[in-house]
Coordinates of C-alpha atoms and ligand atoms in Angstrom, one line a residue:
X1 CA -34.2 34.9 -35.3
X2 CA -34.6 32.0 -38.2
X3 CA -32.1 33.8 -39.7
X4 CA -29.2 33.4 -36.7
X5 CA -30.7 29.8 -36.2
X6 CA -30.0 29.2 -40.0
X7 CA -26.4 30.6 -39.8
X8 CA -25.8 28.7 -36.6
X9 CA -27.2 25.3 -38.0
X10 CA -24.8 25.5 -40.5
X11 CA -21.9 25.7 -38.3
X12 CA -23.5 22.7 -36.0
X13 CA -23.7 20.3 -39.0
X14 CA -20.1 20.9 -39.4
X15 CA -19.1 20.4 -35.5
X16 CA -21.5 21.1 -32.8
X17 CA -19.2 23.1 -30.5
X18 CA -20.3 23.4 -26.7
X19 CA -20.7 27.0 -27.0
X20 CA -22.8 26.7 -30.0
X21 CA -25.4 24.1 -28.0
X22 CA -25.3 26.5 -24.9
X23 CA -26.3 29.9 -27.5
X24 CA -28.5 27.1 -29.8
X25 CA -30.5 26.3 -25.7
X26 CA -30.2 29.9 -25.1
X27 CA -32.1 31.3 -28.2
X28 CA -35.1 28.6 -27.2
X29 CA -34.8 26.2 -29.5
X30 CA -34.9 22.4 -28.2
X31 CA -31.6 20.7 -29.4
X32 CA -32.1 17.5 -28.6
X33 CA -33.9 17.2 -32.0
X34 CA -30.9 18.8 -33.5
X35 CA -28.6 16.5 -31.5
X36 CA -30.6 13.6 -33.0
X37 CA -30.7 15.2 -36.6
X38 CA -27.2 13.6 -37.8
X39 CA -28.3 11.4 -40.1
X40 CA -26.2 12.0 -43.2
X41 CA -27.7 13.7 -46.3
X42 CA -27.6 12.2 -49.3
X43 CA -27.3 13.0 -53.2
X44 CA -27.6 10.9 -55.9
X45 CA -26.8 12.2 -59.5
X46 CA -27.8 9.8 -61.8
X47 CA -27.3 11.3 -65.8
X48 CA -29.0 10.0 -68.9
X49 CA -27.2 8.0 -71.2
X50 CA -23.3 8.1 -70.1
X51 CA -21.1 5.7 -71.0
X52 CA -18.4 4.7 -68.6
X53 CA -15.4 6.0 -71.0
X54 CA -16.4 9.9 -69.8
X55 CA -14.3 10.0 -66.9
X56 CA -10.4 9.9 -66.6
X57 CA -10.5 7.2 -64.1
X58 CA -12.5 5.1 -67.1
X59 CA -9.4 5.8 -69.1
X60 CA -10.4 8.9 -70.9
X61 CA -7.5 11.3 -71.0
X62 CA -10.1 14.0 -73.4
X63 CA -12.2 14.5 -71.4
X64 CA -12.9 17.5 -68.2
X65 CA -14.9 17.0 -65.9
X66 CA -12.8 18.9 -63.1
X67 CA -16.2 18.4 -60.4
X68 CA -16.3 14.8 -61.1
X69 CA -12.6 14.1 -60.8
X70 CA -13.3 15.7 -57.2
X71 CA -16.0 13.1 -56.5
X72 CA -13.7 10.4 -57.6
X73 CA -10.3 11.6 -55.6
X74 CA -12.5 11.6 -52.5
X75 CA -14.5 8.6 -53.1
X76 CA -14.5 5.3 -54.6
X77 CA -15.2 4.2 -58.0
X78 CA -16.3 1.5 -59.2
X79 CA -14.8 0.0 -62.7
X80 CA -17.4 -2.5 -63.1
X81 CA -20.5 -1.2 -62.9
X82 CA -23.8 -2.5 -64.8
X83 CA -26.7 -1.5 -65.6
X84 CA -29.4 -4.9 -65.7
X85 CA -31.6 -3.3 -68.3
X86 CA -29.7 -0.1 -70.9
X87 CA -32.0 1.9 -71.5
X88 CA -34.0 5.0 -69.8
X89 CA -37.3 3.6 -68.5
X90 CA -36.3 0.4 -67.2
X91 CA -33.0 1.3 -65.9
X92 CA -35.2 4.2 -63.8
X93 CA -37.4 1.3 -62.7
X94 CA -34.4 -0.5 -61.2
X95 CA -32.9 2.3 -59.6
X96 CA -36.2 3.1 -57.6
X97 CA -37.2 0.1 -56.6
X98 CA -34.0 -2.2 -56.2
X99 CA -34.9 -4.6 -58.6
X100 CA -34.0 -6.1 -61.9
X101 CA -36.6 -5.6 -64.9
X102 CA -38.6 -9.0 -64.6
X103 CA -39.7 -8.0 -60.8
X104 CA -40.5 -4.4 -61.7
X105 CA -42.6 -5.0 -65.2
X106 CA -41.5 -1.4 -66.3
X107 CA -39.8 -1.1 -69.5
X108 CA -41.0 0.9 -73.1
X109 CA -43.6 -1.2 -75.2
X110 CA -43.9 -3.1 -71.6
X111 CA -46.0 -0.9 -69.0
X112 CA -46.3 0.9 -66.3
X113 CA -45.0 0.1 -62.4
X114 CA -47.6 -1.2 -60.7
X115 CA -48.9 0.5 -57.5
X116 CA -47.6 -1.5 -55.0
X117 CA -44.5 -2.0 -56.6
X118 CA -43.8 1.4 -56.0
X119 CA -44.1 1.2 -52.5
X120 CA -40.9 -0.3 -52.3
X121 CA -39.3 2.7 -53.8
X122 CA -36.6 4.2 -51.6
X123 CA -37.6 8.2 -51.7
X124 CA -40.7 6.5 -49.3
X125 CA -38.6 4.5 -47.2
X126 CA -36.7 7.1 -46.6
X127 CA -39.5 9.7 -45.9
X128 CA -41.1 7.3 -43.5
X129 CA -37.6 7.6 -41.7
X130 CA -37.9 11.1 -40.9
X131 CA -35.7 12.1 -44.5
X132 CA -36.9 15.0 -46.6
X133 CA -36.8 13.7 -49.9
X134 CA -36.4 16.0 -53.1
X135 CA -36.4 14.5 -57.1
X136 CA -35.5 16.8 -59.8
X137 CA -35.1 16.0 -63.6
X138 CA -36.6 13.2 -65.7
X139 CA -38.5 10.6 -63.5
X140 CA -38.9 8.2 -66.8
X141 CA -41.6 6.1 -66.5
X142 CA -44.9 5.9 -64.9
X143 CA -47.3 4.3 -62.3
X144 CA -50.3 2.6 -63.4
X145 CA -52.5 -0.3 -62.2
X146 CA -54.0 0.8 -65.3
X147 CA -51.9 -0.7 -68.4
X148 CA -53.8 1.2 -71.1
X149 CA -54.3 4.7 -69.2
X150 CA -51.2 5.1 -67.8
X151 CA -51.1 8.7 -66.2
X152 CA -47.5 10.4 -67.2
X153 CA -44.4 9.5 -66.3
X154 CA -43.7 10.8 -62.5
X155 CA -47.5 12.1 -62.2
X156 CA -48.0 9.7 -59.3
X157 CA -44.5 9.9 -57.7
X158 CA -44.3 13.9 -57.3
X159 CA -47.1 14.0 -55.2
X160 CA -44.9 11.3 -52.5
X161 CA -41.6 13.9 -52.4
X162 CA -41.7 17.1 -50.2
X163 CA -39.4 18.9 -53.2
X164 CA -40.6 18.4 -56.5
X165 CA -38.4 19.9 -59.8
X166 CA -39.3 16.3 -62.2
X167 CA -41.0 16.1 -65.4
X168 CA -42.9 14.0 -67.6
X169 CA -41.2 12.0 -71.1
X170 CA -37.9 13.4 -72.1
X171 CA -38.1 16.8 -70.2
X172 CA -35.9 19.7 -72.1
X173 CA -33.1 21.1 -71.9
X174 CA -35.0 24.6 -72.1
X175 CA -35.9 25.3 -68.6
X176 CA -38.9 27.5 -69.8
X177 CA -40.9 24.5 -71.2
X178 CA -40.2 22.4 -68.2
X179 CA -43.2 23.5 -65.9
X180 CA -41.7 22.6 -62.1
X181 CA -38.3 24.7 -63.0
X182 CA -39.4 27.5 -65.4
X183 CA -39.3 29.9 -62.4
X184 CA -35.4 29.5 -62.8
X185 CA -35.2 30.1 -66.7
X186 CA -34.0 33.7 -66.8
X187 CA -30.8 32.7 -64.6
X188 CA -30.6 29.5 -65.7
X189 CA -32.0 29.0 -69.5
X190 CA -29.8 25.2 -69.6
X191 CA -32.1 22.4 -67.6
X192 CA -28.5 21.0 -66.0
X193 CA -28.1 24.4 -64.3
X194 CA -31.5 25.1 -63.4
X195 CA -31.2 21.3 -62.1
X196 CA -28.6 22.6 -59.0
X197 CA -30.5 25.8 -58.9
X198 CA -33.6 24.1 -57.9
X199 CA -31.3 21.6 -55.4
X200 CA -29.6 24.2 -53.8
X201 CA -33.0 25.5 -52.7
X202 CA -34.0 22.4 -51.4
X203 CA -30.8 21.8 -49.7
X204 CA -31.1 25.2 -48.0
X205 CA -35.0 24.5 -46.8
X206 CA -34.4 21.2 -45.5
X207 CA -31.4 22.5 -43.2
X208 CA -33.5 25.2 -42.0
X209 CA -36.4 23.2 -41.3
X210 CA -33.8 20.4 -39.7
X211 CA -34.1 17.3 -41.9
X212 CA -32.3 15.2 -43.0
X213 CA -32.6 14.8 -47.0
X214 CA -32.2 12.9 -49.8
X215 CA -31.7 14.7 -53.2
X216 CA -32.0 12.9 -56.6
X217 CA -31.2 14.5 -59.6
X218 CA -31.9 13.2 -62.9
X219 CA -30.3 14.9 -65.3
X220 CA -31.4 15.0 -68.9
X221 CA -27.6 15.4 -69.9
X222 CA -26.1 14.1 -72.7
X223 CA -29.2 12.0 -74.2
X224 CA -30.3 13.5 -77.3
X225 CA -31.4 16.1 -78.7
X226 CA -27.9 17.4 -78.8
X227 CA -28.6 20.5 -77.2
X228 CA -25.8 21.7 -75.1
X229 CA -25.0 24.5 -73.1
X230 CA -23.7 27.6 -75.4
X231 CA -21.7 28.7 -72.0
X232 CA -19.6 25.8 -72.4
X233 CA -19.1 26.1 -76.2
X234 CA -15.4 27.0 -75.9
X235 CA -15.0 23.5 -73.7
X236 CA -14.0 21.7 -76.2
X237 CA -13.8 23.9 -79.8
X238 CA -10.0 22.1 -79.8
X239 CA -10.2 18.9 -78.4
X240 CA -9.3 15.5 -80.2
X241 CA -11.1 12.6 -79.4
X242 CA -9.3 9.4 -79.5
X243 CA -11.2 6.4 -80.1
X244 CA -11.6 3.4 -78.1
X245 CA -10.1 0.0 -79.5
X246 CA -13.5 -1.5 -80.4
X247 CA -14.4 1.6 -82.5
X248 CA -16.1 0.7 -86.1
X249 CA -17.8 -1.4 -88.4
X250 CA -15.0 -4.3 -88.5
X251 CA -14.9 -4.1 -85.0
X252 CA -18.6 -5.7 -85.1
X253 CA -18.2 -8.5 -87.6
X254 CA -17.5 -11.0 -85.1
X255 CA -20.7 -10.2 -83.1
X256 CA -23.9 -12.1 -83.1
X257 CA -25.2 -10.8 -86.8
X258 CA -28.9 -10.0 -83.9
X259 CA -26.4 -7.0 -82.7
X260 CA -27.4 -5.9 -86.2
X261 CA -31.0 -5.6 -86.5
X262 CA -31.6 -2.6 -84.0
X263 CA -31.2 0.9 -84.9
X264 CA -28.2 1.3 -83.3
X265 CA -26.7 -0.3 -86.5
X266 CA -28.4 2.6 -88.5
X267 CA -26.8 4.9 -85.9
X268 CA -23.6 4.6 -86.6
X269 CA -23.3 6.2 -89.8
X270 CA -27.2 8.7 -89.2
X271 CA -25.4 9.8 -86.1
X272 CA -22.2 10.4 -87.8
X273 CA -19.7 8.1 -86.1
X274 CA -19.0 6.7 -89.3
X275 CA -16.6 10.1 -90.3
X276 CA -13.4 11.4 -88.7
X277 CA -14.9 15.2 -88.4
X278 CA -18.7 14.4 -87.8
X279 CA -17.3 11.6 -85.4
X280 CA -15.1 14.4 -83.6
X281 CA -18.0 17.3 -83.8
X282 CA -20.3 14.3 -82.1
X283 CA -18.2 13.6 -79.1
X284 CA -17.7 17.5 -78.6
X285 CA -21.2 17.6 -78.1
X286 CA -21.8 14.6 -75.9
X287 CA -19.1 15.5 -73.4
X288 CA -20.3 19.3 -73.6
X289 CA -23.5 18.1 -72.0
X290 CA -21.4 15.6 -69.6
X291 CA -19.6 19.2 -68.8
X292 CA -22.6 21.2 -68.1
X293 CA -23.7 18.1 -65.4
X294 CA -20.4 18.5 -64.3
X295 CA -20.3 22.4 -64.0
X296 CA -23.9 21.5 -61.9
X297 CA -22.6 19.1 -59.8
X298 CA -20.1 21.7 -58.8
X299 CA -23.0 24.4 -58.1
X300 CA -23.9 21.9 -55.5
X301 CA -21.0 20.7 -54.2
X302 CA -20.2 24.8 -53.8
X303 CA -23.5 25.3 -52.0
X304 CA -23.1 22.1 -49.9
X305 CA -19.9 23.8 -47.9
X306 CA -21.7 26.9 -47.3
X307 CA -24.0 25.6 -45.8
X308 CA -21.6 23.5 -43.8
X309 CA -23.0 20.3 -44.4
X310 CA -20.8 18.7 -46.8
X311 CA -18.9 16.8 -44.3
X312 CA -22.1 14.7 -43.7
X313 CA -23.6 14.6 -47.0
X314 CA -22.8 11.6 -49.0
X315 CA -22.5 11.9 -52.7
X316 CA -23.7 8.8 -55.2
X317 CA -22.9 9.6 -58.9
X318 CA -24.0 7.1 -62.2
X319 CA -25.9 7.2 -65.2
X320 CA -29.3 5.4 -66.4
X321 CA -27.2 3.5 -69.0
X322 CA -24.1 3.3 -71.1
X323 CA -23.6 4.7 -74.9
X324 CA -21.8 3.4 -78.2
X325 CA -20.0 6.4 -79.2
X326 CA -19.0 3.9 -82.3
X327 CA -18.0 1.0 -81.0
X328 CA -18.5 -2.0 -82.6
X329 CA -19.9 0.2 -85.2
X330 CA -23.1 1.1 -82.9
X331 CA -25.0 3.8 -81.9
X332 CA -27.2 4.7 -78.7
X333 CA -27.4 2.0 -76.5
X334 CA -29.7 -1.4 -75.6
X335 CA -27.6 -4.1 -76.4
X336 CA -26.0 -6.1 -73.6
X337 CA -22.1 -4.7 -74.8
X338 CA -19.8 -3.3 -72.3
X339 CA -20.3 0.2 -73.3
X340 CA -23.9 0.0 -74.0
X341 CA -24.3 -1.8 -70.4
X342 CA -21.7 -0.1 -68.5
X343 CA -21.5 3.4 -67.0
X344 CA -19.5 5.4 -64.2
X345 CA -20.6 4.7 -60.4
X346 CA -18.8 6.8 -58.0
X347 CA -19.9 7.3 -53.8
X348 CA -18.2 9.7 -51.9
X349 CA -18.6 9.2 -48.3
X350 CA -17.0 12.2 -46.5
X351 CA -17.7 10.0 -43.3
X352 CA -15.5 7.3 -44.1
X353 CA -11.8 7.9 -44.2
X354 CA -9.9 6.2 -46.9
X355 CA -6.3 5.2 -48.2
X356 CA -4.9 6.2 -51.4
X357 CA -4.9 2.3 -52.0
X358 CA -8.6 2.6 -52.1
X359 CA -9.4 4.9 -54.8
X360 CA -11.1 2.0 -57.0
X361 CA -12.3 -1.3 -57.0
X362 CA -13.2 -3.7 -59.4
X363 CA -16.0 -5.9 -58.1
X364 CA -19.4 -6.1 -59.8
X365 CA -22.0 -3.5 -58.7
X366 CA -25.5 -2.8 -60.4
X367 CA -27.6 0.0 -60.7
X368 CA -30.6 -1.8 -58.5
X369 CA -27.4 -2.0 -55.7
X370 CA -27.9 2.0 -55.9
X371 CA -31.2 2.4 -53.7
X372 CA -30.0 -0.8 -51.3
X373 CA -26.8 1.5 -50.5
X374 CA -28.8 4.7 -50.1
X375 CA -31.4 3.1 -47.5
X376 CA -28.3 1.6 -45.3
X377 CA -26.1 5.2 -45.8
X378 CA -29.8 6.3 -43.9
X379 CA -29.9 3.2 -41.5
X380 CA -33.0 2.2 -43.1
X381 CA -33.5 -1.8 -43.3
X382 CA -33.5 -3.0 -47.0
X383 CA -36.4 -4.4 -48.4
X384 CA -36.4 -8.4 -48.6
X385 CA -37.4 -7.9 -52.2
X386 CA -34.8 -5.9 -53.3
X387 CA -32.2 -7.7 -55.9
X388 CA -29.9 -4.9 -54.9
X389 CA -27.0 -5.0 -52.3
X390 CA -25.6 -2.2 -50.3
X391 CA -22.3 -1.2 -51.4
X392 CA -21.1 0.8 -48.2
X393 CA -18.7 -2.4 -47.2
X394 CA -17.0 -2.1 -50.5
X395 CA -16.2 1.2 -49.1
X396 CA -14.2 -0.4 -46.5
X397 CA -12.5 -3.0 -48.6
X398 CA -12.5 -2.7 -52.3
X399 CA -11.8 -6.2 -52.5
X400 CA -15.0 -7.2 -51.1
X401 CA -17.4 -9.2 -53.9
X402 CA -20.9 -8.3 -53.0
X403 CA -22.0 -11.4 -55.6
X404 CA -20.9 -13.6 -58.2
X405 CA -23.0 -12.8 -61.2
X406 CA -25.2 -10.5 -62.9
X407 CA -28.2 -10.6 -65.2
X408 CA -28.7 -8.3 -67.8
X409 CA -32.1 -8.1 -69.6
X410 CA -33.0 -6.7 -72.7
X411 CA -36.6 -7.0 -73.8
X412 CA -37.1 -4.2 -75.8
X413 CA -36.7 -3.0 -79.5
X414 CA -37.3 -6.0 -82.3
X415 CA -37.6 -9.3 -81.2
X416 CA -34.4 -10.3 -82.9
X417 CA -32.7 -8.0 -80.6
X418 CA -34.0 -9.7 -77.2
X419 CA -31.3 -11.2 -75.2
X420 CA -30.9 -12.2 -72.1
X421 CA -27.2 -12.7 -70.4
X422 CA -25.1 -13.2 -67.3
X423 CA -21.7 -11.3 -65.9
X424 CA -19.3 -12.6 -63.6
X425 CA -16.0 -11.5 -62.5
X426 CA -14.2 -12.6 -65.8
X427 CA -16.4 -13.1 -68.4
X428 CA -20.0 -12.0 -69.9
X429 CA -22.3 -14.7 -71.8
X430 CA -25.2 -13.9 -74.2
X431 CA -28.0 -16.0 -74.9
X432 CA -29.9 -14.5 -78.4
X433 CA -33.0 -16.5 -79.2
X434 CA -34.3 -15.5 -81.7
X435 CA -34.2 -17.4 -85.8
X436 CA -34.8 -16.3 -88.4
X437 CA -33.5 -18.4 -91.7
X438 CA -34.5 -15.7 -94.3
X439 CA -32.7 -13.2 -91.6
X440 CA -29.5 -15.8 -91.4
X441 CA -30.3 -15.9 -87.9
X442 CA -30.1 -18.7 -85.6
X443 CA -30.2 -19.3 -81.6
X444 CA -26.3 -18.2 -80.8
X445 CA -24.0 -17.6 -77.7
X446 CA -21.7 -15.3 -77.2
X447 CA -19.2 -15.8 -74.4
X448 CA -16.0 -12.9 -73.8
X449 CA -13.2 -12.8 -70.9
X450 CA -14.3 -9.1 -70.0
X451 CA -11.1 -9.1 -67.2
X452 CA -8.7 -9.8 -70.4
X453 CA -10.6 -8.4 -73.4
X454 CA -12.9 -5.4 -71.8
X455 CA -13.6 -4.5 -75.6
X456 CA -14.8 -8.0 -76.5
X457 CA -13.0 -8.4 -79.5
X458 CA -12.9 -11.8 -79.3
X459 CA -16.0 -14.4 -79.1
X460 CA -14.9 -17.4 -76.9
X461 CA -18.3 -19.5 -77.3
X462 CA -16.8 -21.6 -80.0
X463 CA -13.5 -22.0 -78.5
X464 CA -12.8 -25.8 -77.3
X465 CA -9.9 -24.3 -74.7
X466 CA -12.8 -22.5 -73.3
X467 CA -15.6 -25.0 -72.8
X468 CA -15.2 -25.2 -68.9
X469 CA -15.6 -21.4 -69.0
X470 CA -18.9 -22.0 -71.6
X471 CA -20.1 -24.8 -69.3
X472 CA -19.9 -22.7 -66.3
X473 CA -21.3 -19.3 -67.8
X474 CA -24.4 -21.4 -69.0
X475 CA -25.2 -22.6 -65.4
X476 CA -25.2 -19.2 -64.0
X477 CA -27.3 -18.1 -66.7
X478 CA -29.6 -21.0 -65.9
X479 CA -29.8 -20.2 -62.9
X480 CA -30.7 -16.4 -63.2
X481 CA -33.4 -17.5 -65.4
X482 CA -34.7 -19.9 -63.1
X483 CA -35.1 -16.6 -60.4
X484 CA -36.6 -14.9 -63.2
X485 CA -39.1 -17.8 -63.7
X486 CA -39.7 -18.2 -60.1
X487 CA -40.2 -14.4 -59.5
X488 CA -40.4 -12.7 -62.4
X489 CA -43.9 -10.9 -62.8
X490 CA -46.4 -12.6 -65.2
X491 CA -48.6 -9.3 -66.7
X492 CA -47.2 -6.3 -69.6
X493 CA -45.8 -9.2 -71.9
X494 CA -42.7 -10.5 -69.7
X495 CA -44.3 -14.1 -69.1
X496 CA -42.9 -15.1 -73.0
X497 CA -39.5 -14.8 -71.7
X498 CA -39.7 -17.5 -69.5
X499 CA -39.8 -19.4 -72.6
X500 CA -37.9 -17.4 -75.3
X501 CA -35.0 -17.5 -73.2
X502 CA -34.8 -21.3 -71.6
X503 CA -31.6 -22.7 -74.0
X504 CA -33.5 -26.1 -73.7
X505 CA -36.4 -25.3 -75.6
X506 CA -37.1 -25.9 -79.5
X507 CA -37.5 -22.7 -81.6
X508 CA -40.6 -23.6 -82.8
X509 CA -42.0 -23.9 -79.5
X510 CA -40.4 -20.2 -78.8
X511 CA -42.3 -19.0 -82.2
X512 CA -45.6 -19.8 -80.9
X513 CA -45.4 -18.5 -77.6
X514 CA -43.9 -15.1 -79.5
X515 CA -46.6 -15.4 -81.9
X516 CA -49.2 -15.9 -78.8
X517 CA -47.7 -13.6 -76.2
X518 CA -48.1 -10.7 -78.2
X519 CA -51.5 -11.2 -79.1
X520 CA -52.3 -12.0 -75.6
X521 CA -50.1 -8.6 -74.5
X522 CA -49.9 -6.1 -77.5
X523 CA -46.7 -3.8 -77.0
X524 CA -47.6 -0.1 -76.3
X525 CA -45.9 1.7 -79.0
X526 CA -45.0 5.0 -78.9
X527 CA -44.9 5.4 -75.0
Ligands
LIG1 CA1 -30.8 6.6 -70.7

């Protein structure tokens, strides 16, 4: 009999018909919990390092990503969406817990989350709303009261979701050495596969046992190792790459020479952006693993009309953090540059009908506005605490600003590298501290028109015809570093910045309290 209910569950999440709820009483099985079970479902794929230009609604006319496209001609995508912190750990933090990185404390050489910062994490807001909630992939960082024993990353979490396919550090894109999916490996040898393998079960237990659920999937796709699918090696054996307009070393003169003391300098040429053919063979790879995700994503999707739920399951897609796939003569990701910074959002909302006219928008989202959007697509009130805001009216009008600026953080990597900046609609503006005469490196600004120059080709902080612009940009960023001050968390080495990145303050005041905040707060190296 679980069987018929199964089959007939299906068809109720698609329409409940009368004569299904009279056969539904008829078998014995109480519906008014069904009739009550409509909450929408929910699926969040969220991809490790993707830059936005991956997608042909980005721009990219190379690329196929055929499941993807789907997503986006039933959806609405967002052209200006931000990570606050690019890279994998603290960008994970943000999307958990709705908040930028000075309120979570979770970054690499940083720490762990705290506890009871978890709490706020939406998988357990959810769950305490009756949701069955499911992670599979790499969680990325861990909890810890316990800075110098942190247990591995996701060890505390998977014991909060009812469906557990995560893994600690990097995961692999074997599925055999990746303990929570191995039992898929002989059908499923790729991680992105086994990925929608594992989901689909989930998605199948959680309609037969009536629930409601929430899905996130973490894909280890494309960050490195570049280890793509072989089923997909034909993808793109003749493809040309073009290159976007800020590709190359010259392209990066004009930046703040601080760009330069990462390793994504390095990266450029180690990577083998530097080349025309290794350049080419590079971004084969990258958007081979962005097609196995894809070729997932369509498992799902597949599996989510069987089961006759897809008209009330929505669909969130984005990525941890953006890429340099050469531009500016950069690789990886980290610094606060559009395509570093920047990466695809998309929510479908079968639910909510749309025009043609609404296919994208332009305002500003962020990745902490991810979990504010997934709690209110479940009716669950949003946290006070959250930075995040839901997106779901942008649904309704593209047009819609849900806020006027942005912070982005980045504390990580060498100090010359820190940087702390502010987005509005037009234009970005990036504060680097750090001096260093020996270096050739002093305190400097960097302001672009992002709406006009989306590459930022073209420093405007010394321009006199934009001072009003400069004037204005600094306020905001005054002001986001006054919430930071005001709320920012004072423990694994983030009370420094409330120094090293006030504009007002002498560097050699910002020396000693560098000097001093790392011997107070050593950073944990090799996480
Ligand atoms: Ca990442």
């Amino acid at each position: 009999m679980k069987n018929i209910f199964f089959l007939l569950k299906a068809d109720r999440c698609k329409k409940v018909t009368l004569s299904l709820l009279i056969i539904i009483v008829i078998i014995g099985h109480g519906y008014s919990k069904s009739a009550e079970n409509l909450a929408p479902n929910i699926i969040f794929f969220f991809t490790d390092d993707q830059c936005y230009d991956t997608q042909k609604d980005y721009g990219n006319p190379d690329v196929k990503t055929p499941n993807i496209d789907k997503l986006a001609n039933s959806g609405l995508v967002f052209m200006r969406h931000y990570n606050t912190t690019a890279i994998c750990m603290a960008s994970r933090a943000n999307v958990m817990i709705g908040q930028y990185e000075y309120k979570t404390g979770c970054n690499f050489e940083h720490g762990p989350m705290k506890t009871e910062k978890w709490s706020d994490a939406y998988p357990l807001k959810l769950k305490e709303a009756g949701y069955r909630v499911g992670f599979a992939g790499k969680f990325g960082f861990s909890i810890s009261n316990d800075r110098e024993n942190y247990k591995k990353e996701g060890e505390v979490a998977k014991h909060d979701f009812d469906f557990w396919a995560g893994g600690p550090g990097q995961t692999y894109y074997e599925t055999a050495k990746n303990k929570s999916i191995a039992k898929y490996a002989e059908e499923y040898p790729h991680s992105s596969r086994a990925y929608a393998a594992a989901t689909i079960d989930f998605m199948r237990e959680s309609v037969e046992n009536e629930q409601p659920f929430c899905m996130s999937v973490f894909y280890k796709a494309p960050h490195r190792p570049v280890q793509p699918d072989p089923m997909f090696d034909g993808i793109y054996k003749d493809t040309y790459f073009h290159k976007l307009p800020n590709y190359g070393r010259e392209a990066g003169k004009h930046l703040a020479p601080h760009s330069r003391k990462g390793r994504q300098y390095p990266r450029f040429v180690e990577w083998g952006y530097s080349e025309e053919d290794t350049y080419q063979e590079a971004l084969r790879k990258y958007n081979q693993l962005i097609y196995g995700v894809d070729y997932s994503i369509g498992m799902i999707m597949d599996e989510l009309e069987k089961l006759g739920i897809d008209d009330n399951t929505v669909i969130i897609f984005s990525s941890d953090n953006g890429y340099f796939n050469g531009s500016h003569g950069l690789g990886s990701k980290v610094l606060p540059y559009e395509e570093s910074v920047r990466c695809p959002l998309i929510i479908t909302d079968p639910r909510h009908k749309k025009s043609d006219k609404m296919r994208k928008t332009e305002v500003l989202s962020a990745n902490v506005d991810i979990p504010a959007t997934i709690l209110n697509i479940a009716g669950v009130a949003i946290p006070a605490v959250y930075d995040g805001k839901s997106l779901l009216p942008v649904l309704d009008n593209p047009k819609k600003p849900v806020r006027a600026s942005l912070p982005i953080t980045q504390v990580w990597g060498p100090d010359a590298t820190h940087c702390f900046s502010v987005i509005n609609q037009d234009y970005k503006y990036v504060y680097w501290f750090y001096e260093d005469e020996k270096q050739g490196l002093k305190a400097t600004e960097e302001l672009f028109n992002i709406k006009d120059d989306p590459y930022e080709m073209v420093n405007l902080a010394g321009d006199a015809k934009h001072k009003s612009q400069l004037t204005r940009m600094r306020e905001l960023y005054d002001k986001q570093l006054q919430l930071w001050k005001a709320d920012g968390v004072k423990y694994n080495g983030y009370e420094k910045y409330r120094v090293l990145f006030d504009r007002s303050i002498a560097w050699e005041a910002k020396e000693k309290a560098l000097i001093e905040g790392k011997k107070k707060v050593k950073p944990i190296k090799n996480w």
